[in-house]
């Protein structure tokens, strides 16, 4: 055999081996993705769902068991013969590190692929544009991963849930530019150091994904999540998928102008929804009213306004305080006006109210509904439901974990 023929034959063999290995990797990812999103399954159920033959599937499952991705448990069916084995994600060894960053604090949360929290630690570290924040954040991440090393368990990916405009292609934060360094995103820095994939997602988008999979929106394919926190964030799920827009910026409802002669927003524009419908706006209005002598049970804070919390306002309103109720009502009306724009644009079946103001329950839902009924065309609100989150802060964490799983087990 000539050298040319020998080289050609070896190339063909290598190509076939590569194709076989590639198909195996694809099958294993499909198995993991299916078990993450669909929970426990028998080998027969997996074979039927994934169109993989039982002998091939058995070989893949044995490898995934050995790699500690899965566990298998025999189920007693009370029938003669061998009991079937049910396969599920192994909760002990493969974990995701979710970094939940807000304007007030940072959480480092380890989750397994059963969506259970393994550990959680909160730091008094709110996001800023200062490079020192980026340095401290990287120290938190490094410390968490280092402490995990040598435990016999593995962090297989990191998920960053961040406020601000995040470019879906580069991962760069266009709002908090201090998180980037010389055109390098934070995710690239972490991935390069630790050799693990890092996925970044806007916090509101992580929240809506969590609501759509595990919260009140789990039976809906078209929903909005309005994250009424210290700012106002909107995220959209269409046909079960997060709507990103061209660059990943879709959903910045907090920065549509609602009052042309209103207050200056932190973004530099005037009269944004953020200035009238966020938790920050609520506290600002309450403090202003108390300073002007409004009659309220909250007047006890008049000489110590900095001690007043959002929870104090919500508690006062729930006990019938007229001033607190009026403030919440006005916030809800403004929020509903802004949401009416989103309803006309996206025609959702469900709006979920998330964030710190969701704690107000119907005190915020009722005025939002009233405003939407007033400002939306009848056909748009006919099948529309507005609900408060049932899983609270977990929506963001679970949504981020699911986003990581979806990307990690993706087959291009």
mmCIF file of C-alpha atoms in Angstrom:
data_model
loop_
_atom_site.group_PDB
_atom_site.id
_atom_site.type_symbol
_atom_site.label_atom_id
_atom_site.label_comp_id
_atom_site.label_asym_id
_atom_site.label_seq_id
_atom_site.Cartn_x
_atom_site.Cartn_y
_atom_site.Cartn_z
ATOM 1 C CA UNK A 1 0.000 0.000 0.000
ATOM 2 C CA UNK A 2 1.375 3.402 -0.971
ATOM 3 C CA UNK A 3 1.917 6.135 1.609
ATOM 4 C CA UNK A 4 -0.871 8.175 -0.029
ATOM 5 C CA UNK A 5 -3.411 5.340 0.245
ATOM 6 C CA UNK A 6 -2.324 4.627 3.837
ATOM 7 C CA UNK A 7 -2.751 8.299 4.789
ATOM 8 C CA UNK A 8 -6.169 8.430 3.125
ATOM 9 C CA UNK A 9 -7.312 5.278 4.929
ATOM 10 C CA UNK A 10 -6.126 6.598 8.313
ATOM 11 C CA UNK A 11 -7.939 9.857 7.640
ATOM 12 C CA UNK A 12 -11.171 7.987 6.891
ATOM 13 C CA UNK A 13 -10.811 5.903 10.064
ATOM 14 C CA UNK A 14 -10.130 8.985 12.171
ATOM 15 C CA UNK A 15 -13.116 10.745 10.597
ATOM 16 C CA UNK A 16 -15.390 7.790 11.401
ATOM 17 C CA UNK A 17 -14.070 7.608 14.961
ATOM 18 C CA UNK A 18 -14.578 11.346 15.340
ATOM 19 C CA UNK A 19 -18.159 11.100 14.026
ATOM 20 C CA UNK A 20 -18.946 8.243 16.427
ATOM 21 C CA UNK A 21 -17.486 10.179 19.373
ATOM 22 C CA UNK A 22 -19.362 13.314 18.345
ATOM 23 C CA UNK A 23 -22.662 11.434 18.205
ATOM 24 C CA UNK A 24 -21.998 9.891 21.615
ATOM 25 C CA UNK A 25 -21.344 13.312 23.160
ATOM 26 C CA UNK A 26 -24.518 14.639 21.552
ATOM 27 C CA UNK A 27 -26.563 11.722 22.892
ATOM 28 C CA UNK A 28 -25.175 12.146 26.401
ATOM 29 C CA UNK A 29 -25.979 15.853 26.397
ATOM 30 C CA UNK A 30 -29.506 15.091 25.246
ATOM 31 C CA UNK A 31 -29.894 12.594 28.079
ATOM 32 C CA UNK A 32 -28.721 15.131 30.664
ATOM 33 C CA UNK A 33 -30.898 17.897 29.234
ATOM 34 C CA UNK A 34 -33.953 15.636 29.203
ATOM 35 C CA UNK A 35 -33.436 14.449 32.767
ATOM 36 C CA UNK A 36 -32.819 18.005 34.021
ATOM 37 C CA UNK A 37 -35.988 19.419 32.493
ATOM 38 C CA UNK A 38 -38.195 16.307 32.675
ATOM 39 C CA UNK A 39 -37.010 14.777 35.977
ATOM 40 C CA UNK A 40 -36.752 11.001 36.524
ATOM 41 C CA UNK A 41 -37.091 8.501 33.670
ATOM 42 C CA UNK A 42 -36.680 4.795 33.024
ATOM 43 C CA UNK A 43 -34.470 3.518 30.220
ATOM 44 C CA UNK A 44 -37.546 2.644 28.155
ATOM 45 C CA UNK A 45 -38.951 6.170 28.594
ATOM 46 C CA UNK A 46 -35.611 7.742 27.660
ATOM 47 C CA UNK A 47 -35.291 5.534 24.598
ATOM 48 C CA UNK A 48 -38.757 6.513 23.395
ATOM 49 C CA UNK A 49 -38.277 10.239 24.074
ATOM 50 C CA UNK A 50 -34.762 10.557 22.610
ATOM 51 C CA UNK A 51 -34.947 7.972 19.797
ATOM 52 C CA UNK A 52 -31.845 6.170 21.030
ATOM 53 C CA UNK A 53 -31.719 2.371 20.910
ATOM 54 C CA UNK A 54 -31.750 0.658 24.300
ATOM 55 C CA UNK A 55 -28.288 -0.988 23.866
ATOM 56 C CA UNK A 56 -26.714 2.362 22.894
ATOM 57 C CA UNK A 57 -28.617 4.179 25.622
ATOM 58 C CA UNK A 58 -27.498 1.633 28.206
ATOM 59 C CA UNK A 59 -23.840 2.244 27.300
ATOM 60 C CA UNK A 60 -24.300 6.024 27.581
ATOM 61 C CA UNK A 61 -26.062 5.730 30.932
ATOM 62 C CA UNK A 62 -23.291 3.541 32.331
ATOM 63 C CA UNK A 63 -20.733 6.218 31.407
ATOM 64 C CA UNK A 64 -22.850 8.997 32.924
ATOM 65 C CA UNK A 65 -23.223 6.969 36.119
ATOM 66 C CA UNK A 66 -19.465 6.447 36.269
ATOM 67 C CA UNK A 67 -18.878 10.172 35.639
ATOM 68 C CA UNK A 68 -21.281 10.894 38.552
ATOM 69 C CA UNK A 69 -23.701 12.893 36.453
ATOM 70 C CA UNK A 70 -26.544 10.485 37.148
ATOM 71 C CA UNK A 71 -27.814 8.061 39.735
ATOM 72 C CA UNK A 72 -29.979 5.010 39.143
ATOM 73 C CA UNK A 73 -32.583 3.733 41.597
ATOM 74 C CA UNK A 74 -34.541 0.526 41.330
ATOM 75 C CA UNK A 75 -38.300 0.952 41.683
ATOM 76 C CA UNK A 76 -40.339 -1.799 43.268
ATOM 77 C CA UNK A 77 -43.301 -2.389 40.939
ATOM 78 C CA UNK A 78 -44.641 -5.353 42.954
ATOM 79 C CA UNK A 79 -44.475 -7.404 39.767
ATOM 80 C CA UNK A 80 -42.517 -10.505 38.889
ATOM 81 C CA UNK A 81 -39.193 -10.093 37.174
ATOM 82 C CA UNK A 82 -36.517 -7.469 37.456
ATOM 83 C CA UNK A 83 -37.557 -4.071 38.802
ATOM 84 C CA UNK A 84 -36.917 -1.147 36.418
ATOM 85 C CA UNK A 85 -34.171 1.362 37.165
ATOM 86 C CA UNK A 86 -35.140 5.032 37.234
ATOM 87 C CA UNK A 87 -32.407 7.505 36.264
ATOM 88 C CA UNK A 88 -32.090 11.057 37.536
ATOM 89 C CA UNK A 89 -29.516 13.818 37.981
ATOM 90 C CA UNK A 90 -26.987 13.120 40.727
ATOM 91 C CA UNK A 91 -27.464 15.826 43.382
ATOM 92 C CA UNK A 92 -24.138 15.267 45.151
ATOM 93 C CA UNK A 93 -21.288 15.824 42.712
ATOM 94 C CA UNK A 94 -22.037 18.176 39.814
ATOM 95 C CA UNK A 95 -22.993 21.719 40.779
ATOM 96 C CA UNK A 96 -23.516 25.195 39.341
ATOM 97 C CA UNK A 97 -22.203 28.333 41.006
ATOM 98 C CA UNK A 98 -24.787 31.087 40.564
ATOM 99 C CA UNK A 99 -23.624 34.602 41.382
ATOM 100 C CA UNK A 100 -26.665 36.793 42.042
ATOM 101 C CA UNK A 101 -25.600 40.438 41.845
ATOM 102 C CA UNK A 102 -27.870 43.348 42.773
ATOM 103 C CA UNK A 103 -27.412 47.020 43.528
ATOM 104 C CA UNK A 104 -27.413 46.176 47.249
ATOM 105 C CA UNK A 105 -25.675 42.821 47.690
ATOM 106 C CA UNK A 106 -24.067 39.789 46.052
ATOM 107 C CA UNK A 107 -24.929 36.149 46.709
ATOM 108 C CA UNK A 108 -22.790 33.123 45.881
ATOM 109 C CA UNK A 109 -25.166 30.171 45.579
ATOM 110 C CA UNK A 110 -24.285 26.579 44.758
ATOM 111 C CA UNK A 111 -27.097 24.557 43.182
ATOM 112 C CA UNK A 112 -27.287 21.008 41.927
ATOM 113 C CA UNK A 113 -29.118 19.899 38.801
ATOM 114 C CA UNK A 114 -32.199 19.047 40.818
ATOM 115 C CA UNK A 115 -32.531 22.781 41.502
ATOM 116 C CA UNK A 116 -31.668 22.343 45.173
ATOM 117 C CA UNK A 117 -29.504 24.899 46.967
ATOM 118 C CA UNK A 118 -26.349 23.229 48.254
ATOM 119 C CA UNK A 119 -24.910 26.314 49.947
ATOM 120 C CA UNK A 120 -25.499 30.052 49.960
ATOM 121 C CA UNK A 121 -23.513 33.038 51.198
ATOM 122 C CA UNK A 122 -24.439 36.719 50.961
ATOM 123 C CA UNK A 123 -21.988 39.603 50.813
ATOM 124 C CA UNK A 124 -22.588 43.318 51.401
ATOM 125 C CA UNK A 125 -21.329 44.037 47.931
ATOM 126 C CA UNK A 126 -23.682 45.974 45.644
ATOM 127 C CA UNK A 127 -22.796 46.482 41.999
ATOM 128 C CA UNK A 128 -21.114 49.751 41.062
ATOM 129 C CA UNK A 129 -19.154 51.085 38.098
ATOM 130 C CA UNK A 130 -16.013 51.157 40.209
ATOM 131 C CA UNK A 131 -13.210 48.756 39.262
ATOM 132 C CA UNK A 132 -12.898 47.924 42.961
ATOM 133 C CA UNK A 133 -16.296 46.198 42.789
ATOM 134 C CA UNK A 134 -15.052 43.982 39.962
ATOM 135 C CA UNK A 135 -11.945 43.127 41.985
ATOM 136 C CA UNK A 136 -13.980 42.239 45.087
ATOM 137 C CA UNK A 137 -16.453 40.224 43.024
ATOM 138 C CA UNK A 138 -13.667 38.171 41.467
ATOM 139 C CA UNK A 139 -12.308 37.547 44.963
ATOM 140 C CA UNK A 140 -15.713 36.201 46.060
ATOM 141 C CA UNK A 141 -15.871 33.885 43.041
ATOM 142 C CA UNK A 142 -12.269 32.721 43.436
ATOM 143 C CA UNK A 143 -12.758 32.054 47.140
ATOM 144 C CA UNK A 144 -15.941 30.048 46.538
ATOM 145 C CA UNK A 145 -14.355 27.872 43.839
ATOM 146 C CA UNK A 146 -11.122 27.400 45.807
ATOM 147 C CA UNK A 147 -13.039 26.273 48.907
ATOM 148 C CA UNK A 148 -14.861 23.740 46.752
ATOM 149 C CA UNK A 149 -11.696 22.297 45.243
ATOM 150 C CA UNK A 150 -10.671 19.017 46.827
ATOM 151 C CA UNK A 151 -14.120 18.206 48.221
ATOM 152 C CA UNK A 152 -14.695 15.441 45.671
ATOM 153 C CA UNK A 153 -17.458 17.510 44.101
ATOM 154 C CA UNK A 154 -17.236 19.655 40.996
ATOM 155 C CA UNK A 155 -18.425 23.090 39.910
ATOM 156 C CA UNK A 156 -19.136 22.450 36.242
ATOM 157 C CA UNK A 157 -20.275 25.973 35.305
ATOM 158 C CA UNK A 158 -20.789 29.485 36.634
ATOM 159 C CA UNK A 159 -23.906 31.574 36.032
ATOM 160 C CA UNK A 160 -23.808 35.344 36.498
ATOM 161 C CA UNK A 161 -27.157 37.098 37.048
ATOM 162 C CA UNK A 162 -26.505 40.812 36.622
ATOM 163 C CA UNK A 163 -28.517 44.017 36.417
ATOM 164 C CA UNK A 164 -28.024 46.258 33.408
ATOM 165 C CA UNK A 165 -27.742 45.922 29.640
ATOM 166 C CA UNK A 166 -25.847 42.751 28.773
ATOM 167 C CA UNK A 167 -24.727 42.100 25.218
ATOM 168 C CA UNK A 168 -25.771 38.522 24.456
ATOM 169 C CA UNK A 169 -22.884 38.006 22.014
ATOM 170 C CA UNK A 170 -19.961 39.393 24.018
ATOM 171 C CA UNK A 171 -21.272 39.041 27.585
ATOM 172 C CA UNK A 172 -20.221 42.627 28.271
ATOM 173 C CA UNK A 173 -22.282 44.771 30.621
ATOM 174 C CA UNK A 174 -23.073 48.060 28.896
ATOM 175 C CA UNK A 175 -24.567 49.652 32.013
ATOM 176 C CA UNK A 176 -21.860 48.803 34.549
ATOM 177 C CA UNK A 177 -18.802 49.264 32.370
ATOM 178 C CA UNK A 178 -16.483 48.714 35.329
ATOM 179 C CA UNK A 179 -17.261 44.991 35.109
ATOM 180 C CA UNK A 180 -15.445 44.848 31.770
ATOM 181 C CA UNK A 181 -11.714 45.214 31.338
ATOM 182 C CA UNK A 182 -10.020 46.180 28.058
ATOM 183 C CA UNK A 183 -12.952 44.874 26.005
ATOM 184 C CA UNK A 184 -12.933 41.638 27.997
ATOM 185 C CA UNK A 185 -16.096 40.547 29.764
ATOM 186 C CA UNK A 186 -16.185 39.334 33.343
ATOM 187 C CA UNK A 187 -17.315 35.900 32.159
ATOM 188 C CA UNK A 188 -14.238 35.530 29.930
ATOM 189 C CA UNK A 189 -11.914 36.380 32.825
ATOM 190 C CA UNK A 190 -13.495 33.767 35.111
ATOM 191 C CA UNK A 191 -13.623 31.102 32.403
ATOM 192 C CA UNK A 192 -9.969 31.622 31.452
ATOM 193 C CA UNK A 193 -8.800 31.317 35.052
ATOM 194 C CA UNK A 194 -10.820 28.258 36.082
ATOM 195 C CA UNK A 195 -11.304 26.463 32.779
ATOM 196 C CA UNK A 196 -15.076 26.173 33.167
ATOM 197 C CA UNK A 197 -17.889 27.668 31.099
ATOM 198 C CA UNK A 198 -19.402 30.907 32.403
ATOM 199 C CA UNK A 199 -22.828 32.123 31.309
ATOM 200 C CA UNK A 200 -24.171 35.600 31.942
ATOM 201 C CA UNK A 201 -27.794 36.753 31.901
ATOM 202 C CA UNK A 202 -29.652 39.905 32.845
ATOM 203 C CA UNK A 203 -31.340 39.460 36.243
ATOM 204 C CA UNK A 204 -34.865 40.138 34.948
ATOM 205 C CA UNK A 205 -34.418 37.583 32.160
ATOM 206 C CA UNK A 206 -33.204 35.013 34.692
ATOM 207 C CA UNK A 207 -36.305 35.753 36.769
ATOM 208 C CA UNK A 208 -38.783 35.375 33.908
ATOM 209 C CA UNK A 209 -37.114 32.102 32.857
ATOM 210 C CA UNK A 210 -37.488 30.796 36.404
ATOM 211 C CA UNK A 211 -41.146 31.833 36.512
ATOM 212 C CA UNK A 212 -41.816 30.204 33.132
ATOM 213 C CA UNK A 213 -40.323 26.869 34.186
ATOM 214 C CA UNK A 214 -40.935 26.599 37.927
ATOM 215 C CA UNK A 215 -43.259 29.408 39.014
ATOM 216 C CA UNK A 216 -46.768 30.634 38.258
ATOM 217 C CA UNK A 217 -45.918 30.791 34.537
ATOM 218 C CA UNK A 218 -44.942 27.144 34.127
ATOM 219 C CA UNK A 219 -48.058 26.382 32.044
ATOM 220 C CA UNK A 220 -47.762 29.508 29.886
ATOM 221 C CA UNK A 221 -45.718 30.050 26.727
ATOM 222 C CA UNK A 222 -46.285 33.813 26.551
ATOM 223 C CA UNK A 223 -45.576 35.794 29.699
ATOM 224 C CA UNK A 224 -43.975 38.908 31.081
ATOM 225 C CA UNK A 225 -42.169 39.277 34.383
ATOM 226 C CA UNK A 226 -42.030 42.779 35.787
ATOM 227 C CA UNK A 227 -39.198 42.908 38.271
ATOM 228 C CA UNK A 228 -40.205 45.785 40.559
ATOM 229 C CA UNK A 229 -37.109 46.160 42.623
ATOM 230 C CA UNK A 230 -34.928 49.205 43.326
ATOM 231 C CA UNK A 231 -35.307 49.738 39.602
ATOM 232 C CA UNK A 232 -37.941 48.400 37.181
ATOM 233 C CA UNK A 233 -36.967 45.555 34.875
ATOM 234 C CA UNK A 234 -39.096 43.728 32.327
ATOM 235 C CA UNK A 235 -38.385 40.374 30.708
ATOM 236 C CA UNK A 236 -40.388 38.487 28.115
ATOM 237 C CA UNK A 237 -40.922 34.823 27.277
ATOM 238 C CA UNK A 238 -42.383 34.135 23.825
ATOM 239 C CA UNK A 239 -43.162 30.573 22.743
ATOM 240 C CA UNK A 240 -41.330 29.348 25.823
ATOM 241 C CA UNK A 241 -38.099 31.170 24.915
ATOM 242 C CA UNK A 242 -36.489 34.253 26.458
ATOM 243 C CA UNK A 243 -36.887 37.197 24.100
ATOM 244 C CA UNK A 244 -33.530 38.969 23.810
ATOM 245 C CA UNK A 245 -33.789 41.320 20.861
ATOM 246 C CA UNK A 246 -30.899 41.970 18.486
ATOM 247 C CA UNK A 247 -28.240 42.601 21.134
ATOM 248 C CA UNK A 248 -29.856 41.140 24.242
ATOM 249 C CA UNK A 249 -31.226 44.443 25.541
ATOM 250 C CA UNK A 250 -34.965 43.804 25.081
ATOM 251 C CA UNK A 251 -37.135 44.596 28.086
ATOM 252 C CA UNK A 252 -35.801 47.893 29.432
ATOM 253 C CA UNK A 253 -39.278 49.091 30.382
ATOM 254 C CA UNK A 254 -37.882 51.012 33.340
ATOM 255 C CA UNK A 255 -36.352 53.551 30.973
ATOM 256 C CA UNK A 256 -39.320 54.421 28.792
ATOM 257 C CA UNK A 257 -40.381 58.008 29.396
ATOM 258 C CA UNK A 258 -43.705 58.341 31.210
ATOM 259 C CA UNK A 259 -43.372 61.902 32.552
ATOM 260 C CA UNK A 260 -41.607 64.344 30.169
ATOM 261 C CA UNK A 261 -41.405 66.937 32.943
ATOM 262 C CA UNK A 262 -40.579 64.411 35.649
ATOM 263 C CA UNK A 263 -37.531 63.683 37.750
ATOM 264 C CA UNK A 264 -34.032 63.021 36.501
ATOM 265 C CA UNK A 265 -33.351 59.278 36.248
ATOM 266 C CA UNK A 266 -30.023 57.669 37.134
ATOM 267 C CA UNK A 267 -29.664 56.849 33.408
ATOM 268 C CA UNK A 268 -29.426 60.576 32.660
ATOM 269 C CA UNK A 269 -32.857 60.923 31.056
ATOM 270 C CA UNK A 270 -35.938 62.603 32.513
ATOM 271 C CA UNK A 271 -39.214 61.026 33.632
ATOM 272 C CA UNK A 272 -38.373 57.327 33.222
ATOM 273 C CA UNK A 273 -40.724 54.702 34.672
ATOM 274 C CA UNK A 274 -37.968 53.923 37.186
ATOM 275 C CA UNK A 275 -38.464 57.376 38.733
ATOM 276 C CA UNK A 276 -42.137 56.780 39.559
ATOM 277 C CA UNK A 277 -42.719 53.030 39.896
ATOM 278 C CA UNK A 278 -39.706 51.417 41.604
ATOM 279 C CA UNK A 279 -39.123 50.577 45.260
ATOM 280 C CA UNK A 280 -36.666 53.467 45.353
ATOM 281 C CA UNK A 281 -39.365 55.817 44.073
ATOM 282 C CA UNK A 282 -41.817 54.513 46.658
ATOM 283 C CA UNK A 283 -39.488 55.169 49.584
ATOM 284 C CA UNK A 284 -38.583 58.555 48.185
ATOM 285 C CA UNK A 285 -42.262 59.554 47.977
ATOM 286 C CA UNK A 286 -43.023 58.247 51.469
ATOM 287 C CA UNK A 287 -40.109 60.155 52.986
ATOM 288 C CA UNK A 288 -41.081 63.306 51.121
ATOM 289 C CA UNK A 289 -44.665 63.029 52.364
ATOM 290 C CA UNK A 290 -43.652 62.439 55.970
ATOM 291 C CA UNK A 291 -41.299 65.416 55.834
ATOM 292 C CA UNK A 292 -44.254 67.543 54.683
ATOM 293 C CA UNK A 293 -46.358 66.418 57.650
ATOM 294 C CA UNK A 294 -48.546 63.681 56.131
ATOM 295 C CA UNK A 295 -50.637 61.939 58.769
ATOM 296 C CA UNK A 296 -49.583 58.306 59.007
ATOM 297 C CA UNK A 297 -48.522 55.604 61.424
ATOM 298 C CA UNK A 298 -45.175 55.937 59.646
ATOM 299 C CA UNK A 299 -44.761 59.427 61.132
ATOM 300 C CA UNK A 300 -42.739 57.766 63.896
ATOM 301 C CA UNK A 301 -39.883 57.713 61.359
ATOM 302 C CA UNK A 302 -40.126 61.442 60.628
ATOM 303 C CA UNK A 303 -36.950 62.271 62.541
ATOM 304 C CA UNK A 304 -35.142 59.104 61.367
ATOM 305 C CA UNK A 305 -36.217 58.708 57.753
ATOM 306 C CA UNK A 306 -33.138 56.642 56.841
ATOM 307 C CA UNK A 307 -34.390 53.881 59.122
ATOM 308 C CA UNK A 308 -37.640 53.550 57.158
ATOM 309 C CA UNK A 309 -37.771 50.362 55.075
ATOM 310 C CA UNK A 310 -39.967 49.108 52.293
ATOM 311 C CA UNK A 311 -41.284 46.420 54.619
ATOM 312 C CA UNK A 312 -42.412 49.137 57.054
ATOM 313 C CA UNK A 313 -44.466 50.792 54.298
ATOM 314 C CA UNK A 314 -46.035 47.527 53.133
ATOM 315 C CA UNK A 315 -46.871 46.528 56.720
ATOM 316 C CA UNK A 316 -48.494 49.908 57.373
ATOM 317 C CA UNK A 317 -50.565 49.615 54.185
ATOM 318 C CA UNK A 318 -51.667 46.072 55.061
ATOM 319 C CA UNK A 319 -52.904 47.402 58.416
ATOM 320 C CA UNK A 320 -54.997 50.078 56.729
ATOM 321 C CA UNK A 321 -52.714 53.129 56.825
ATOM 322 C CA UNK A 322 -54.286 55.479 54.276
ATOM 323 C CA UNK A 323 -51.094 57.318 53.378
ATOM 324 C CA UNK A 324 -49.163 54.078 52.728
ATOM 325 C CA UNK A 325 -52.086 52.621 50.734
ATOM 326 C CA UNK A 326 -52.269 55.749 48.556
ATOM 327 C CA UNK A 327 -48.546 55.647 47.830
ATOM 328 C CA UNK A 328 -48.675 51.970 46.829
ATOM 329 C CA UNK A 329 -51.781 52.607 44.744
ATOM 330 C CA UNK A 330 -50.089 55.420 42.814
ATOM 331 C CA UNK A 331 -47.004 53.261 42.244
ATOM 332 C CA UNK A 332 -49.265 50.489 40.897
ATOM 333 C CA UNK A 333 -51.086 52.897 38.572
ATOM 334 C CA UNK A 334 -47.814 54.130 37.096
ATOM 335 C CA UNK A 335 -46.591 50.573 36.739
ATOM 336 C CA UNK A 336 -49.815 49.569 34.990
ATOM 337 C CA UNK A 337 -49.475 52.470 32.536
ATOM 338 C CA UNK A 338 -46.006 51.308 31.604
ATOM 339 C CA UNK A 339 -47.085 47.674 31.373
ATOM 340 C CA UNK A 340 -49.945 48.584 29.038
ATOM 341 C CA UNK A 341 -47.294 49.462 26.448
ATOM 342 C CA UNK A 342 -45.667 46.032 26.896
ATOM 343 C CA UNK A 343 -49.062 44.299 26.709
ATOM 344 C CA UNK A 344 -49.759 45.929 23.332
ATOM 345 C CA UNK A 345 -46.298 44.987 22.073
ATOM 346 C CA UNK A 346 -46.113 41.356 23.254
ATOM 347 C CA UNK A 347 -49.733 40.244 23.827
ATOM 348 C CA UNK A 348 -48.931 38.013 26.855
ATOM 349 C CA UNK A 349 -51.295 35.632 28.639
ATOM 350 C CA UNK A 350 -49.693 36.275 32.025
ATOM 351 C CA UNK A 351 -47.860 39.074 33.817
ATOM 352 C CA UNK A 352 -45.908 38.029 36.910
ATOM 353 C CA UNK A 353 -44.958 40.674 39.452
ATOM 354 C CA UNK A 354 -41.536 39.922 40.921
ATOM 355 C CA UNK A 355 -39.031 41.844 43.013
ATOM 356 C CA UNK A 356 -39.264 43.460 46.433
ATOM 357 C CA UNK A 357 -42.598 45.173 45.707
ATOM 358 C CA UNK A 358 -44.237 41.808 45.040
ATOM 359 C CA UNK A 359 -44.453 41.542 48.841
ATOM 360 C CA UNK A 360 -47.295 44.076 48.680
ATOM 361 C CA UNK A 361 -49.530 41.451 47.027
ATOM 362 C CA UNK A 362 -52.946 42.736 45.992
ATOM 363 C CA UNK A 363 -52.073 46.222 47.195
ATOM 364 C CA UNK A 364 -49.901 46.465 44.072
ATOM 365 C CA UNK A 365 -51.773 44.025 41.786
ATOM 366 C CA UNK A 366 -55.152 45.780 42.010
ATOM 367 C CA UNK A 367 -53.983 49.209 40.785
ATOM 368 C CA UNK A 368 -51.857 47.558 38.069
ATOM 369 C CA UNK A 369 -54.961 45.721 36.833
ATOM 370 C CA UNK A 370 -56.994 48.922 36.977
ATOM 371 C CA UNK A 371 -54.459 50.840 34.886
ATOM 372 C CA UNK A 372 -54.126 48.058 32.310
ATOM 373 C CA UNK A 373 -57.917 47.846 32.005
ATOM 374 C CA UNK A 374 -57.989 51.588 31.435
ATOM 375 C CA UNK A 375 -55.108 51.882 28.954
ATOM 376 C CA UNK A 376 -55.213 48.614 26.981
ATOM 377 C CA UNK A 377 -57.489 47.701 24.098
ATOM 378 C CA UNK A 378 -60.160 45.189 25.201
ATOM 379 C CA UNK A 379 -58.917 42.309 23.034
ATOM 380 C CA UNK A 380 -55.432 42.471 24.601
ATOM 381 C CA UNK A 381 -56.685 42.116 28.170
ATOM 382 C CA UNK A 382 -59.389 39.525 27.469
ATOM 383 C CA UNK A 383 -57.268 36.503 28.426
ATOM 384 C CA UNK A 384 -54.641 38.343 30.448
ATOM 385 C CA UNK A 385 -53.907 37.403 34.062
ATOM 386 C CA UNK A 386 -51.757 39.316 36.543
ATOM 387 C CA UNK A 387 -50.249 37.384 39.435
ATOM 388 C CA UNK A 388 -47.676 37.874 42.151
ATOM 389 C CA UNK A 389 -44.740 35.464 42.208
ATOM 390 C CA UNK A 390 -45.131 32.372 44.382
ATOM 391 C CA UNK A 391 -41.441 31.491 44.493
ATOM 392 C CA UNK A 392 -40.012 34.943 45.244
ATOM 393 C CA UNK A 393 -36.241 35.358 44.977
ATOM 394 C CA UNK A 394 -35.926 31.695 43.977
ATOM 395 C CA UNK A 395 -37.254 32.559 40.515
ATOM 396 C CA UNK A 396 -33.991 34.272 39.603
ATOM 397 C CA UNK A 397 -31.758 31.528 41.030
ATOM 398 C CA UNK A 398 -33.746 28.693 39.438
ATOM 399 C CA UNK A 399 -33.971 30.579 36.157
ATOM 400 C CA UNK A 400 -30.217 31.128 36.113
ATOM 401 C CA UNK A 401 -29.583 27.456 36.940
ATOM 402 C CA UNK A 402 -31.912 26.380 34.134
ATOM 403 C CA UNK A 403 -30.243 28.801 31.705
ATOM 404 C CA UNK A 404 -26.857 27.281 32.587
ATOM 405 C CA UNK A 405 -28.212 23.747 32.126
ATOM 406 C CA UNK A 406 -29.756 24.650 28.771
ATOM 407 C CA UNK A 407 -26.474 26.097 27.493
ATOM 408 C CA UNK A 408 -24.270 23.430 29.067
ATOM 409 C CA UNK A 409 -26.231 20.550 27.515
ATOM 410 C CA UNK A 410 -26.810 22.309 24.205
ATOM 411 C CA UNK A 411 -26.046 20.535 20.932
ATOM 412 C CA UNK A 412 -25.162 23.009 18.186
#
